[in-house]
XYZ file of C-alpha atoms in Angstrom:
203
model
C 0.000 0.000 0.000
C 1.251 3.478 -0.884
C 2.117 5.370 2.296
C 2.162 9.181 2.145
C 2.909 11.711 4.881
C 0.758 14.850 4.669
C 1.318 18.259 6.260
C 0.448 21.920 5.752
C 1.870 25.418 6.276
C -0.245 28.315 5.032
C 0.540 32.017 5.390
C 0.327 34.915 2.940
C 2.891 37.434 4.187
C 2.756 41.184 3.672
C 6.079 42.393 5.072
C 4.713 45.956 5.393
C 1.826 44.918 7.661
C 2.025 45.976 11.321
C 1.361 42.647 13.080
C 3.460 39.490 13.023
C 2.192 35.950 12.525
C 3.325 34.576 15.861
C 2.741 31.124 17.329
C -0.536 32.284 18.873
C -1.801 33.377 15.436
C -1.395 29.837 14.105
C -3.204 28.432 17.130
C -6.245 30.734 17.185
C -7.955 29.537 14.013
C -9.535 32.554 12.302
C -9.488 32.540 8.490
C -7.770 29.120 8.633
C -8.379 26.137 10.902
C -6.287 26.285 14.070
C -2.986 24.408 14.330
C -3.486 20.672 14.512
C -1.384 17.557 14.441
C -1.822 13.844 13.888
C -5.198 12.182 13.339
C -6.972 15.501 13.991
C -5.726 16.661 10.567
C -7.666 13.887 8.849
C -10.705 14.282 11.100
C -11.062 18.061 10.692
C -9.765 18.669 7.161
C -11.868 16.064 5.342
C -14.736 17.276 3.170
C -13.857 20.986 2.980
C -12.557 23.118 0.115
C -8.883 23.012 1.048
C -6.023 21.448 -0.921
C -5.199 18.880 1.730
C -8.840 17.774 1.683
C -8.767 17.137 -2.051
C -5.524 15.230 -1.658
C -7.033 13.061 1.079
C -10.147 12.358 -1.013
C -7.985 11.087 -3.865
C -5.832 9.068 -1.469
C -8.915 7.397 -0.030
C -10.121 6.347 -3.491
C -6.728 4.874 -4.279
C -6.485 3.222 -0.846
C -3.319 5.008 0.160
C -2.276 4.977 3.788
C -1.939 8.557 5.050
C 0.440 9.578 7.814
C -0.901 12.908 9.132
C 1.688 15.315 10.493
C 1.015 18.987 11.347
C -1.199 21.519 9.597
C -0.819 25.223 10.355
C -2.407 28.325 8.886
C -2.644 31.966 9.981
C -4.470 35.059 8.751
C -2.448 37.198 6.298
C -0.156 39.572 8.194
C 3.494 40.531 8.450
C 6.415 38.135 8.962
C 5.977 34.667 10.438
C 7.959 34.762 13.653
C 11.015 32.559 13.971
C 9.382 30.741 16.887
C 6.237 29.945 14.901
C 8.104 28.730 11.837
C 10.480 26.579 13.869
C 7.613 25.033 15.834
C 5.821 24.098 12.611
C 8.922 22.873 10.796
C 10.151 20.906 13.818
C 6.813 19.100 14.156
C 6.775 18.098 10.489
C 10.398 16.958 10.509
C 9.885 14.983 13.723
C 6.899 13.173 12.227
C 8.872 12.374 9.069
C 11.715 10.935 11.158
C 9.250 8.796 13.082
C 7.541 7.592 9.890
C 10.645 6.710 7.877
C 11.466 3.426 9.689
C 8.014 2.064 8.739
C 8.520 3.206 5.151
C 7.286 6.227 3.231
C 6.450 6.458 -0.458
C 6.087 10.229 -0.619
C 5.390 13.517 1.157
C 2.604 15.975 0.350
C 2.652 19.568 1.608
C -0.294 21.974 1.564
C 1.587 25.281 1.217
C 0.706 28.864 0.390
C 3.937 29.828 -1.331
C 4.223 33.413 -0.112
C 5.199 32.934 3.524
C 8.121 35.045 4.747
C 9.622 34.225 8.133
C 11.720 36.591 10.234
C 14.824 34.514 9.591
C 13.929 32.968 6.205
C 12.557 35.077 3.349
C 11.734 31.916 1.374
C 10.301 29.963 4.264
C 8.602 27.352 2.069
C 11.906 26.797 0.307
C 13.567 26.470 3.705
C 11.005 23.896 4.835
C 11.310 21.913 1.604
C 15.115 21.986 1.864
C 15.078 20.624 5.399
C 12.710 17.857 4.373
C 14.786 16.998 1.301
C 17.952 16.856 3.381
C 16.222 14.444 5.758
C 14.653 12.065 3.209
C 17.232 12.169 0.426
C 16.907 12.769 -3.318
C 14.697 9.795 -4.212
C 11.668 10.532 -2.026
C 8.796 12.120 -4.011
C 7.801 15.503 -2.543
C 4.733 17.214 -4.014
C 3.186 20.494 -2.842
C 0.117 22.542 -3.687
C 0.329 26.340 -3.705
C -1.923 29.374 -3.609
C -2.470 31.384 -6.779
C -0.434 34.198 -5.169
C 2.628 32.063 -4.490
C 6.106 33.501 -4.986
C 7.726 30.419 -6.483
C 11.499 30.332 -6.038
C 14.206 28.289 -7.690
C 14.857 26.720 -4.307
C 11.257 25.516 -4.028
C 11.470 24.015 -7.499
C 14.812 22.362 -6.824
C 13.713 20.717 -3.565
C 10.361 19.327 -4.763
C 9.248 16.914 -7.466
C 6.076 18.785 -8.389
C 4.321 22.055 -7.509
C 0.743 22.887 -8.506
C -1.341 25.971 -7.731
C -4.945 27.140 -7.751
C -6.232 28.380 -11.108
C -9.185 30.485 -9.972
C -9.851 33.697 -8.061
C -11.901 33.597 -5.915
C -10.257 30.296 -5.001
C -13.020 27.806 -5.725
C -10.630 25.075 -6.874
C -8.581 24.523 -3.721
C -9.699 20.919 -3.170
C -9.339 20.279 -6.912
C -5.741 21.495 -6.665
C -5.068 19.035 -3.858
C -6.487 16.241 -5.990
C -4.214 17.268 -8.861
C -1.285 17.137 -6.431
C -2.296 13.559 -5.604
C -2.352 12.697 -9.308
C 1.137 14.128 -9.682
C 2.261 12.119 -6.643
C 0.862 8.976 -8.225
C 2.695 9.655 -11.499
C 5.930 10.339 -9.644
C 5.559 7.115 -7.652
C 5.102 5.134 -10.881
C 8.222 6.716 -12.374
C 10.141 5.969 -9.182
C 9.046 2.329 -9.286
C 10.090 2.005 -12.921
C 13.469 3.526 -12.104
C 14.021 0.775 -9.549
C 13.344 -2.034 -12.017
C 16.582 -3.521 -13.294
C 16.939 -5.559 -16.436
C 17.595 -9.281 -15.816
C 21.203 -10.232 -16.215
C 22.006 -12.174 -19.334
C 23.597 -15.556 -18.852
C 27.110 -15.705 -20.232
């Protein structure tokens, strides 16, 4: 059975705004669901118009096993504080470390794409880089993005596929998550084919 870890980090940063996106902002749940981790992600994010929901719907149809990590979102504001980013990143990386011994076939991230942290201008690129360093070059990593994402070369280099909303207002968020699942499936097939070796010819 295909086993995929899922996680999310959503913030649209306006560096000129007066208020920071601190750890409390990710825990209060205003325009986004409040910070959650583990099975709660599946329980609360199923059946709504969010990318991770569309991804989970597709995974259920294909009978994938999902390993839920952390999901965090905060109302648009100024910089994500270093504390908030590190708490989110640390939770996701810890869950990946714990899941790797049982085997993982891929990682899906529900990202915004325009999150700027106090210590990392390209905070999505930073998160993807840390994950890539942990899992190595062969692990498929797919992420969905908001239409307003600032896509960097680093984000592209550290992921296997990125896909974004196509509509504004964003009525296709769940559809985007489903497309991310399709891309994950294609990447998994390619990975499996890469691992097939031709039988040795008898001399």
